[in-house]
């Protein structure tokens, strides 16, 4: 048995030696091929995909940081690049000599991304805890250090040119972020410009599909560059920043708050010069800082709304303008409440027919708010009108209906009614006539879409009457608009509405005639509208389409009350009149025993 075991061991050893000798040339050849092959890494593509899939779509930097940590652990385990064991930590760095796989580059990239995401998380928390700003700067420096290490690794001849350029741009971006937080504006601007230049060159070297990602990165960096330029001393950069913030939302993340603070600071400087505002022939002093800042930015906001590319951007800008206007009105209202002397002067002014300056400013801001609501709803109505005219491709999807437009015009008419009751404008007859004229225009449009909703349910006569009402409103508008030159320039075209109503009237009359002919061809038995339930007319055949609907008329519910016999009540009325026979002879008479019987009963005898 011992000799057999020895023989088996010798055979196994010989087989292993032969196997190694056969594999050695192949291993050397693979090693030479791997040295000749270049390493590459899509740095920006990997970063963007990871960020969008792991939290940054919702601004959750903590979740992205956890993802980076887990991926680092998986990479180290796969590459056998462990930092010691469970008992002792042994620091280990990726060097050029160890660079045999692109996952080594990915390892350093994930370390930089983990430090950067932690810094952005601390940026969010630093709003309430200022001490975390020091930790934030430390993590940003750590991310920049990993970025520089990645750039040094990419200087190896084994790494392709595209990866080298992307690593340089990524390192420049991280260095720019560190200098931006340290408010070293000139250095930060140089780093961001370097990053922007590299990405622009990469975008020009590839196809349009591949260049989209680089162009997006350039757009993200542009607000930072302009912000740095403004802080260096370029006053023209503030106009670009305000335009970017209004039209495209400005920079995201850490840039958003800085942009808002910068624009507010710039407007505050300009507001120090502004002291009064003129509206409808009356000059009103503006002493509230918030009102000054809002009135200075009003023209910029309106210009951005006019230049907006799509309806979503317009709606967002309208909402932003309305929010600022509400805050300003609230500030003026609080000033009105606290200033007792001003209220007394307002009461005296009311007696003389003139309101106070502060109250007139409040009316002016309210006018801006209400007229902005009118313009916003009109813009939404134009978008819905265009969708109504488009053919519906998907029958299952609910499209716009005339009822949606009716609701918008109701809000417009409500805002116009509030405009006519503003304090200080009751005696302004020109203003009241302008509001009345605008009310007639929007009433005509509202009436038109009510008629359209009646057409959909085939109520021809009601729709025809409403069309006539629309024509009546438009004739009134045309007769009153002759005295106003500029009152209709911001309003919808009434002449276009008249042409549309005339065309709709003819099509409505034709549809009504066709509908009556269809009804005449139907047998009279099917035209009868009977509310009798099915259970009561089982012997009569009649086509009833309601039986296939969600509320078929099968039985009458709740059922009618029916009389039923009740339990009788008996009253013995004759008992009081009955004379019963005497029963004295039937009753047993007890005998009288005398005193003897008394004693017998007392002592218990004779019982």
Coordinates of C-alpha atoms in Angstrom, one line a residue:
X1 CA 0.0 0.0 0.0
X2 CA 2.8 2.4 0.8
X3 CA 4.6 1.8 -2.5
X4 CA 1.3 2.5 -4.4
X5 CA 0.9 5.8 -2.7
X6 CA 4.4 6.8 -3.5
X7 CA 3.9 5.9 -7.2
X8 CA 0.7 8.0 -7.3
X9 CA 2.4 11.0 -5.8
X10 CA 5.3 10.7 -8.3
X11 CA 2.8 10.5 -11.2
X12 CA 0.9 13.6 -10.0
X13 CA 4.2 15.6 -9.6
X14 CA 5.3 14.7 -13.1
X15 CA 1.9 15.7 -14.5
X16 CA 2.0 19.1 -12.7
X17 CA 5.6 19.8 -14.0
X18 CA 4.6 19.0 -17.6
X19 CA 1.5 21.3 -17.3
X20 CA 3.6 24.2 -16.0
X21 CA 6.2 23.7 -18.8
X22 CA 3.4 23.8 -21.4
X23 CA 1.7 26.9 -20.0
X24 CA 4.8 29.0 -19.4
X25 CA 5.3 30.1 -23.1
X26 CA 1.6 31.0 -23.4
X27 CA 1.7 33.1 -20.2
X28 CA 4.7 35.0 -21.4
X29 CA 3.0 35.7 -24.7
X30 CA -0.1 37.0 -22.9
X31 CA 2.0 39.2 -20.7
X32 CA 3.7 40.7 -23.8
X33 CA 0.4 41.3 -25.4
X34 CA -1.0 42.9 -22.3
X35 CA 2.0 45.3 -22.2
X36 CA 1.4 46.2 -25.8
X37 CA -2.3 47.0 -25.3
X38 CA -3.2 50.5 -24.1
X39 CA -5.5 51.1 -21.2
X40 CA -8.5 53.4 -21.4
X41 CA -11.3 54.7 -19.1
X42 CA -14.4 56.7 -20.0
X43 CA -14.0 59.0 -16.9
X44 CA -16.8 61.5 -17.6
X45 CA -19.3 58.8 -18.8
X46 CA -18.7 56.6 -15.8
X47 CA -19.1 59.6 -13.4
X48 CA -22.3 60.8 -15.0
X49 CA -23.9 57.3 -15.2
X50 CA -23.0 56.5 -11.6
X51 CA -24.3 59.9 -10.3
X52 CA -27.6 59.6 -12.2
X53 CA -28.3 56.0 -11.1
X54 CA -27.3 56.4 -7.4
X55 CA -28.9 59.4 -5.8
X56 CA -27.7 62.6 -7.5
X57 CA -30.8 62.9 -9.7
X58 CA -32.5 63.8 -6.4
X59 CA -29.5 65.6 -4.8
X60 CA -28.9 62.7 -2.4
X61 CA -25.1 62.9 -2.0
X62 CA -25.0 60.5 1.0
X63 CA -26.5 57.7 -1.1
X64 CA -23.9 58.3 -3.8
X65 CA -21.1 58.3 -1.3
X66 CA -22.3 54.9 0.0
X67 CA -22.3 53.6 -3.5
X68 CA -18.7 54.8 -4.1
X69 CA -17.6 53.0 -0.9
X70 CA -19.2 49.7 -1.9
X71 CA -17.8 49.9 -5.4
X72 CA -14.3 50.5 -3.9
X73 CA -14.6 47.4 -1.7
X74 CA -15.6 45.3 -4.7
X75 CA -12.8 46.6 -6.9
X76 CA -10.2 46.0 -4.1
X77 CA -11.5 42.5 -3.7
X78 CA -11.5 41.7 -7.4
X79 CA -8.0 43.1 -7.9
X80 CA -6.6 41.6 -4.7
X81 CA -5.6 45.1 -3.7
X82 CA -6.5 44.9 0.0
X83 CA -5.4 47.4 2.6
X84 CA -4.1 44.9 5.2
X85 CA -6.4 42.5 7.0
X86 CA -9.1 42.7 9.6
X87 CA -6.6 43.2 12.4
X88 CA -4.2 45.7 10.9
X89 CA -4.5 48.5 8.3
X90 CA -1.6 48.6 5.7
X91 CA -1.7 51.6 3.4
X92 CA -1.3 50.8 -0.3
X93 CA -1.2 53.0 -3.3
X94 CA -1.7 52.4 -7.0
X95 CA 1.6 53.0 -8.8
X96 CA 2.5 53.0 -12.5
X97 CA 4.3 49.6 -12.0
X98 CA 1.0 48.0 -10.7
X99 CA -1.0 49.5 -13.6
X100 CA -2.0 46.3 -15.5
X101 CA -5.8 46.8 -15.7
X102 CA -8.0 49.9 -16.3
X103 CA -9.8 48.9 -13.0
X104 CA -6.7 50.3 -11.2
X105 CA -7.6 53.7 -12.7
X106 CA -11.2 53.2 -11.7
X107 CA -10.1 52.5 -8.2
X108 CA -8.5 56.0 -7.9
X109 CA -11.5 57.6 -9.6
X110 CA -13.9 56.2 -7.1
X111 CA -11.8 57.4 -4.2
X112 CA -12.0 60.9 -5.6
X113 CA -15.7 60.7 -6.2
X114 CA -16.3 59.4 -2.7
X115 CA -14.4 62.4 -1.2
X116 CA -16.2 64.8 -3.5
X117 CA -19.7 63.4 -2.7
X118 CA -18.9 63.7 1.1
X119 CA -17.9 67.3 0.5
X120 CA -21.2 68.1 -1.3
X121 CA -23.1 66.4 1.6
X122 CA -21.3 68.6 4.1
X123 CA -22.1 71.6 1.9
X124 CA -25.8 70.9 2.4
X125 CA -25.4 70.4 6.1
X126 CA -23.2 73.5 6.5
X127 CA -26.3 75.8 6.0
X128 CA -27.4 75.0 9.6
X129 CA -24.0 73.9 11.0
X130 CA -21.3 76.4 9.9
X131 CA -18.5 74.4 11.6
X132 CA -18.9 71.7 9.0
X133 CA -17.4 74.0 6.4
X134 CA -13.9 73.1 7.6
X135 CA -14.6 69.4 7.1
X136 CA -16.0 70.3 3.7
X137 CA -12.7 72.0 2.6
X138 CA -10.7 69.0 3.9
X139 CA -12.8 66.5 1.8
X140 CA -12.5 68.7 -1.3
X141 CA -8.8 68.9 -0.9
X142 CA -8.7 65.1 -0.5
X143 CA -10.7 64.7 -3.8
X144 CA -8.4 67.0 -5.6
X145 CA -5.4 65.0 -4.3
X146 CA -6.9 61.8 -5.7
X147 CA -7.6 63.6 -8.9
X148 CA -3.9 64.5 -9.2
X149 CA -2.9 60.9 -8.5
X150 CA -5.2 59.8 -11.3
X151 CA -3.6 62.3 -13.6
X152 CA -0.1 61.1 -12.8
X153 CA -1.1 57.5 -13.4
X154 CA -2.6 58.5 -16.8
X155 CA 0.8 59.9 -17.8
X156 CA 2.0 56.3 -18.3
X157 CA 2.6 55.4 -22.0
X158 CA 0.2 52.5 -21.6
X159 CA -2.8 54.9 -21.2
X160 CA -4.5 56.2 -24.3
X161 CA -4.7 59.9 -25.2
X162 CA -8.4 60.4 -24.6
X163 CA -8.1 59.1 -21.0
X164 CA -5.2 61.4 -20.4
X165 CA -7.2 64.5 -21.5
X166 CA -10.2 63.5 -19.4
X167 CA -8.1 62.9 -16.4
X168 CA -6.5 66.4 -16.8
X169 CA -10.0 68.0 -17.2
X170 CA -11.3 66.1 -14.1
X171 CA -8.3 67.2 -12.0
X172 CA -8.7 70.8 -13.1
X173 CA -12.4 70.7 -12.2
X174 CA -11.7 69.4 -8.7
X175 CA -8.9 72.0 -8.1
X176 CA -11.3 74.7 -9.3
X177 CA -13.9 73.6 -6.8
X178 CA -11.4 73.8 -4.0
X179 CA -10.3 77.3 -5.0
X180 CA -13.9 78.4 -5.6
X181 CA -14.7 77.5 -2.0
X182 CA -11.6 79.3 -0.7
X183 CA -12.7 82.3 -2.8
X184 CA -9.5 82.4 -4.8
X185 CA -11.3 83.7 -7.8
X186 CA -8.4 84.1 -10.2
X187 CA -7.0 80.6 -9.6
X188 CA -10.5 79.0 -9.7
X189 CA -11.2 80.8 -13.0
X190 CA -8.0 79.5 -14.6
X191 CA -8.8 75.9 -13.5
X192 CA -12.3 76.1 -14.8
X193 CA -11.2 77.6 -18.1
X194 CA -8.6 74.8 -18.5
X195 CA -11.4 72.2 -17.8
X196 CA -13.7 73.9 -20.2
X197 CA -11.1 74.1 -23.0
X198 CA -10.3 70.4 -22.7
X199 CA -13.9 69.3 -22.9
X200 CA -14.6 71.6 -25.8
X201 CA -11.6 70.0 -27.7
X202 CA -12.9 66.5 -26.9
X203 CA -16.3 67.4 -28.1
X204 CA -15.0 68.7 -31.4
X205 CA -13.0 65.5 -31.9
X206 CA -15.9 63.0 -31.7
X207 CA -19.4 62.6 -33.2
X208 CA -22.4 64.6 -32.1
X209 CA -23.8 61.7 -30.0
X210 CA -20.6 61.3 -28.1
X211 CA -20.1 65.1 -27.7
X212 CA -23.4 65.7 -25.9
X213 CA -21.9 64.7 -22.6
X214 CA -19.0 67.1 -23.0
X215 CA -21.2 70.0 -24.0
X216 CA -23.3 69.4 -20.9
X217 CA -20.2 69.5 -18.7
X218 CA -19.2 72.8 -20.3
X219 CA -22.7 74.3 -19.6
X220 CA -22.3 73.2 -15.9
X221 CA -18.9 75.0 -15.6
X222 CA -19.9 78.2 -17.4
X223 CA -21.8 79.8 -14.4
X224 CA -18.8 79.2 -12.2
X225 CA -16.5 80.9 -14.6
X226 CA -18.8 83.9 -14.9
X227 CA -19.2 84.1 -11.2
X228 CA -15.4 84.2 -10.7
X229 CA -15.2 86.8 -13.5
X230 CA -17.7 89.0 -11.6
X231 CA -15.8 88.7 -8.3
X232 CA -12.5 89.6 -10.1
X233 CA -14.1 92.8 -11.3
X234 CA -15.9 92.1 -14.6
X235 CA -19.3 93.9 -14.1
X236 CA -20.7 92.6 -17.4
X237 CA -20.7 89.0 -16.0
X238 CA -23.6 89.8 -13.7
X239 CA -25.9 90.3 -16.7
X240 CA -25.0 86.9 -18.1
X241 CA -25.5 85.2 -14.7
X242 CA -28.9 86.8 -14.2
X243 CA -29.9 85.7 -17.7
X244 CA -28.7 82.2 -17.0
X245 CA -30.6 82.0 -13.7
X246 CA -33.8 83.3 -15.2
X247 CA -33.8 81.4 -18.5
X248 CA -32.2 78.1 -17.5
X249 CA -32.3 77.9 -13.8
X250 CA -28.6 79.0 -13.4
X251 CA -26.0 76.6 -11.9
X252 CA -27.0 73.7 -9.8
X253 CA -25.8 72.4 -6.5
X254 CA -23.4 74.8 -4.7
X255 CA -23.8 77.5 -7.4
X256 CA -27.5 78.0 -6.9
X257 CA -27.3 79.7 -3.5
X258 CA -24.3 81.8 -4.6
X259 CA -26.0 83.0 -7.7
X260 CA -29.1 84.0 -5.7
X261 CA -27.0 85.9 -3.1
X262 CA -25.0 87.6 -5.9
X263 CA -28.1 88.8 -7.8
X264 CA -29.7 90.0 -4.6
X265 CA -26.6 91.8 -3.6
X266 CA -26.3 93.5 -7.0
X267 CA -29.9 94.6 -6.9
X268 CA -29.5 95.9 -3.4
X269 CA -26.7 98.1 -4.6
X270 CA -28.8 99.5 -7.4
X271 CA -31.8 99.8 -5.0
X272 CA -29.8 102.3 -2.9
X273 CA -30.1 104.7 -5.8
X274 CA -33.8 104.1 -6.5
X275 CA -36.1 106.2 -4.3
X276 CA -39.4 106.5 -6.1
X277 CA -41.6 104.9 -8.7
X278 CA -44.2 106.4 -11.1
X279 CA -47.5 104.6 -12.0
X280 CA -50.5 106.1 -13.7
X281 CA -49.4 109.6 -13.3
X282 CA -48.5 109.5 -9.6
X283 CA -45.0 109.3 -8.2
X284 CA -44.7 107.2 -5.0
X285 CA -41.6 107.1 -2.8
X286 CA -40.3 103.5 -2.2
X287 CA -38.7 103.2 1.2
X288 CA -38.9 99.4 1.7
X289 CA -35.8 97.6 0.5
X290 CA -37.6 94.5 -0.5
X291 CA -39.9 96.5 -2.7
X292 CA -37.0 98.3 -4.3
X293 CA -35.2 95.1 -5.1
X294 CA -38.3 93.5 -6.6
X295 CA -39.2 96.6 -8.8
X296 CA -35.6 96.7 -10.1
X297 CA -35.7 93.0 -11.1
X298 CA -39.2 93.3 -12.6
X299 CA -37.9 94.3 -16.1
X300 CA -35.3 91.5 -16.1
X301 CA -38.0 88.9 -15.2
X302 CA -40.4 90.1 -17.9
X303 CA -37.6 90.1 -20.5
X304 CA -36.6 86.6 -19.6
X305 CA -40.3 85.5 -19.9
X306 CA -40.5 87.0 -23.4
X307 CA -37.3 85.2 -24.4
X308 CA -38.3 81.8 -23.0
X309 CA -38.1 79.0 -25.5
X310 CA -40.9 76.7 -24.3
X311 CA -44.0 76.8 -22.2
X312 CA -42.4 74.9 -19.3
X313 CA -39.8 77.6 -18.9
X314 CA -42.4 80.4 -19.1
X315 CA -44.5 78.8 -16.5
X316 CA -41.6 78.4 -14.1
X317 CA -40.6 82.0 -14.6
X318 CA -44.1 83.2 -14.0
X319 CA -44.3 81.2 -10.8
X320 CA -40.9 82.6 -9.6
X321 CA -42.1 86.2 -10.4
X322 CA -45.4 85.6 -8.5
X323 CA -43.6 84.2 -5.5
X324 CA -41.3 87.3 -5.3
X325 CA -44.3 89.6 -5.8
X326 CA -46.3 87.9 -2.9
X327 CA -43.3 88.2 -0.6
X328 CA -43.0 91.9 -1.5
X329 CA -46.7 92.6 -0.9
X330 CA -46.5 90.8 2.5
X331 CA -43.6 93.1 3.5
X332 CA -45.6 96.2 2.4
X333 CA -48.7 94.9 4.2
X334 CA -46.7 94.4 7.4
X335 CA -45.4 98.0 7.1
X336 CA -48.9 99.2 6.8
X337 CA -50.0 97.4 9.9
X338 CA -47.1 98.6 12.1
X339 CA -47.0 102.2 11.0
X340 CA -49.9 103.7 13.0
X341 CA -49.2 107.2 11.8
X342 CA -49.3 106.1 8.2
X343 CA -52.7 104.5 8.8
X344 CA -54.0 107.7 10.3
X345 CA -52.9 109.6 7.3
X346 CA -54.5 107.0 5.1
X347 CA -57.8 107.5 6.9
X348 CA -57.4 111.3 6.4
X349 CA -56.6 110.7 2.8
X350 CA -59.6 108.5 2.4
X351 CA -61.8 111.4 3.6
X352 CA -60.3 113.6 1.0
X353 CA -60.5 111.0 -1.8
X354 CA -56.7 110.2 -1.9
X355 CA -55.0 107.2 -0.4
X356 CA -51.6 107.3 1.2
X357 CA -48.3 106.7 -0.6
X358 CA -47.8 103.3 1.1
X359 CA -51.3 102.2 0.3
X360 CA -50.9 103.3 -3.3
X361 CA -47.6 101.3 -3.5
X362 CA -49.5 98.3 -2.2
X363 CA -52.1 98.7 -4.9
X364 CA -49.4 99.0 -7.5
X365 CA -47.7 95.7 -6.4
X366 CA -51.1 94.0 -6.2
X367 CA -51.8 95.2 -9.8
X368 CA -48.5 93.6 -10.9
X369 CA -49.4 90.3 -9.2
X370 CA -52.9 90.2 -10.7
X371 CA -51.8 91.1 -14.2
X372 CA -49.0 88.5 -14.0
X373 CA -51.7 85.9 -13.1
X374 CA -53.7 87.0 -16.2
X375 CA -50.7 86.7 -18.5
X376 CA -49.7 83.3 -17.0
X377 CA -53.2 81.9 -17.5
X378 CA -53.4 83.4 -21.0
X379 CA -50.1 81.7 -21.9
X380 CA -51.4 78.4 -20.6
X381 CA -54.6 78.9 -22.5
X382 CA -52.6 79.4 -25.8
X383 CA -50.8 76.1 -25.2
X384 CA -54.0 74.3 -24.5
X385 CA -55.6 75.8 -27.6
X386 CA -52.8 74.5 -29.8
X387 CA -53.1 71.0 -28.2
X388 CA -56.9 71.0 -28.8
X389 CA -56.4 71.6 -32.6
X390 CA -53.9 68.7 -32.8
X391 CA -55.3 65.2 -33.7
X392 CA -55.4 62.7 -30.8
X393 CA -53.1 59.8 -31.6
X394 CA -53.6 57.8 -28.4
X395 CA -57.2 57.2 -27.6
X396 CA -56.5 55.8 -24.1
X397 CA -54.6 59.0 -23.1
X398 CA -56.8 61.8 -21.9
X399 CA -56.3 64.9 -23.9
X400 CA -57.1 68.6 -23.2
X401 CA -60.8 69.5 -23.2
X402 CA -62.7 72.9 -23.5
X403 CA -63.5 72.6 -19.8
X404 CA -59.8 73.1 -19.0
X405 CA -59.8 76.4 -20.8
X406 CA -63.0 77.5 -19.1
X407 CA -61.3 77.2 -15.8
X408 CA -58.3 79.3 -16.9
X409 CA -60.6 82.1 -18.2
X410 CA -62.6 82.0 -14.9
X411 CA -59.4 82.7 -13.0
X412 CA -58.5 85.6 -15.5
X413 CA -62.0 87.1 -15.0
X414 CA -61.7 86.8 -11.2
X415 CA -58.3 88.6 -11.3
X416 CA -59.7 91.4 -13.5
X417 CA -62.6 91.8 -11.0
X418 CA -60.0 92.3 -8.2
X419 CA -58.2 94.8 -10.4
X420 CA -61.2 97.1 -10.7
X421 CA -61.6 97.3 -6.9
X422 CA -58.0 98.3 -6.1
X423 CA -57.7 101.2 -3.6
X424 CA -56.8 104.5 -5.1
X425 CA -58.1 103.6 -8.5
X426 CA -61.8 103.9 -7.9
X427 CA -61.9 107.4 -9.4
X428 CA -59.5 106.6 -12.3
X429 CA -62.2 106.2 -15.1
X430 CA -59.6 105.4 -17.8
X431 CA -58.3 102.5 -15.8
X432 CA -61.8 101.2 -15.0
X433 CA -62.7 101.4 -18.7
X434 CA -59.6 99.5 -19.7
X435 CA -60.3 96.8 -17.2
X436 CA -64.0 96.6 -18.4
X437 CA -62.7 96.3 -22.0
X438 CA -60.3 93.4 -21.1
X439 CA -63.1 91.7 -19.1
X440 CA -65.3 91.7 -22.3
X441 CA -62.5 90.1 -24.3
X442 CA -62.0 87.3 -21.9
X443 CA -65.7 86.8 -21.4
X444 CA -66.0 86.3 -25.1
X445 CA -63.3 83.6 -25.1
X446 CA -64.8 82.0 -22.0
X447 CA -68.2 81.9 -23.7
X448 CA -66.7 80.4 -26.8
X449 CA -65.2 77.5 -25.0
X450 CA -68.4 76.9 -23.0
X451 CA -70.2 76.6 -26.4
X452 CA -67.5 74.2 -27.6
X453 CA -68.2 72.0 -24.5
X454 CA -71.9 72.0 -25.4
X455 CA -71.0 70.9 -29.0
X456 CA -69.2 67.9 -27.7
X457 CA -72.4 66.6 -25.9
X458 CA -74.5 67.5 -29.0
X459 CA -76.5 70.3 -27.3
X460 CA -76.9 72.3 -30.5
X461 CA -79.4 74.9 -29.5
X462 CA -77.4 75.9 -26.3
X463 CA -74.2 76.1 -28.3
X464 CA -75.8 78.3 -31.0
X465 CA -77.1 80.7 -28.4
X466 CA -73.6 80.9 -26.8
X467 CA -72.0 81.6 -30.1
X468 CA -74.4 84.5 -30.6
X469 CA -73.4 85.8 -27.2
X470 CA -69.7 85.6 -28.2
X471 CA -70.5 87.8 -31.3
X472 CA -72.3 90.2 -29.1
X473 CA -69.3 90.6 -26.8
X474 CA -66.9 91.0 -29.7
X475 CA -69.1 93.7 -31.2
X476 CA -69.0 95.6 -27.9
X477 CA -65.2 95.3 -27.7
X478 CA -64.8 96.6 -31.2
X479 CA -67.1 99.6 -30.5
X480 CA -65.4 100.5 -27.2
X481 CA -61.8 99.9 -28.5
X482 CA -61.9 102.8 -30.8
X483 CA -61.3 105.2 -28.0
X484 CA -58.3 103.2 -26.7
X485 CA -55.2 103.0 -28.9
X486 CA -53.0 100.7 -26.9
X487 CA -55.5 98.8 -24.8
X488 CA -55.8 95.8 -27.1
X489 CA -52.1 95.2 -27.8
X490 CA -51.6 92.7 -25.0
X491 CA -55.0 91.0 -25.5
X492 CA -56.0 88.1 -27.8
X493 CA -57.1 88.9 -31.3
X494 CA -60.9 89.5 -31.3
X495 CA -61.1 89.5 -35.1
X496 CA -59.7 86.0 -35.2
X497 CA -62.3 84.9 -32.7
X498 CA -65.1 86.4 -34.8
X499 CA -63.9 84.4 -37.9
X500 CA -63.7 81.2 -35.9
X501 CA -67.2 81.7 -34.4
X502 CA -68.7 82.2 -37.8
X503 CA -67.1 79.0 -39.1
X504 CA -68.2 77.1 -36.1
X505 CA -71.8 78.3 -36.5
X506 CA -72.1 76.9 -40.0
X507 CA -70.6 73.5 -39.0
X508 CA -72.8 73.4 -35.9
X509 CA -76.0 73.9 -38.1
X510 CA -74.9 71.2 -40.4
X511 CA -74.1 68.8 -37.6
X512 CA -77.5 69.6 -36.0
X513 CA -79.3 68.8 -39.3
X514 CA -77.4 65.5 -39.7
X515 CA -78.1 64.5 -36.1
X516 CA -81.9 65.1 -36.5
X517 CA -81.9 63.0 -39.7
X518 CA -80.2 60.1 -37.9
X519 CA -82.8 60.4 -35.1
X520 CA -85.6 60.3 -37.6
X521 CA -84.4 57.0 -39.0
X522 CA -84.5 55.3 -35.6
X523 CA -87.8 53.4 -34.9
X524 CA -90.1 55.5 -32.6
X525 CA -90.1 52.7 -30.1
X526 CA -86.4 53.2 -29.5
X527 CA -86.7 56.9 -29.1
X528 CA -89.0 56.8 -26.1
X529 CA -87.2 57.7 -22.9
X530 CA -88.7 55.5 -20.2
X531 CA -87.5 55.5 -16.6
X532 CA -89.4 52.2 -15.9
X533 CA -86.9 49.6 -14.4
X534 CA -86.2 46.4 -16.3
X535 CA -88.0 44.3 -13.6
X536 CA -91.3 46.0 -14.4
X537 CA -91.2 45.7 -18.2
X538 CA -90.0 42.2 -18.8
X539 CA -92.8 41.5 -21.3
X540 CA -92.0 44.6 -23.5
X541 CA -88.9 44.6 -25.8
X542 CA -87.1 47.9 -26.0
X543 CA -83.5 48.9 -26.8
X544 CA -82.1 50.4 -23.7
X545 CA -78.3 51.4 -24.0
X546 CA -78.2 52.2 -20.3
X547 CA -78.3 48.5 -19.4
X548 CA -74.7 48.2 -20.7
X549 CA -73.5 51.2 -18.8
X550 CA -72.1 51.4 -15.2
X551 CA -75.5 52.4 -13.8
X552 CA -78.2 50.1 -15.4
X553 CA -81.8 50.7 -14.4
X554 CA -82.7 47.1 -13.3
X555 CA -84.9 47.5 -10.3
X556 CA -86.4 50.4 -8.4
X557 CA -84.3 51.1 -5.4
X558 CA -85.2 51.9 -2.7
X559 CA -88.6 50.1 -3.2
X560 CA -91.9 51.9 -2.5
X561 CA -93.7 51.4 0.8
X562 CA -96.6 48.9 0.8
X563 CA -99.4 48.5 3.4
X564 CA -99.2 45.4 5.5
X565 CA -101.7 44.1 8.2
X566 CA -100.6 45.0 11.7
X567 CA -101.2 43.1 15.0
X568 CA -104.6 43.9 16.5
X569 CA -105.1 45.4 19.9
X570 CA -107.9 44.2 22.2
X571 CA -109.6 46.4 24.8
X572 CA -112.1 44.7 27.3
X573 CA -114.7 47.5 27.4
X574 CA -117.6 45.3 28.8
X575 CA -115.9 44.3 32.1
X576 CA -116.9 47.6 33.7
X577 CA -120.6 46.9 33.0
X578 CA -120.8 43.2 34.1
X579 CA -122.6 42.5 37.5
X580 CA -121.2 39.4 39.0
X581 CA -123.4 37.0 41.2
X582 CA -122.9 37.1 45.1
X583 CA -120.6 34.4 46.4
X584 CA -121.1 34.9 50.2
X585 CA -122.6 31.5 50.7
X586 CA -119.6 29.9 49.0
X587 CA -117.1 31.6 51.3
X588 CA -116.2 29.6 54.6
X589 CA -117.3 31.4 57.8
X590 CA -114.9 31.2 60.8
X591 CA -116.6 30.5 64.2
X592 CA -116.2 32.6 67.2
X593 CA -114.3 30.6 70.0
X594 CA -114.4 33.1 72.9
X595 CA -111.6 33.6 75.4
X596 CA -110.9 29.9 75.6
X597 CA -110.1 29.7 72.0
X598 CA -107.9 32.8 72.4
X599 CA -105.7 31.1 75.1
X600 CA -105.6 27.9 73.1
X601 CA -104.3 29.8 70.2
X602 CA -101.8 31.7 72.3
X603 CA -100.3 28.6 74.0
X604 CA -100.4 26.5 70.8
X605 CA -103.2 24.2 71.7
X606 CA -106.1 23.4 69.4
X607 CA -104.4 24.7 66.3

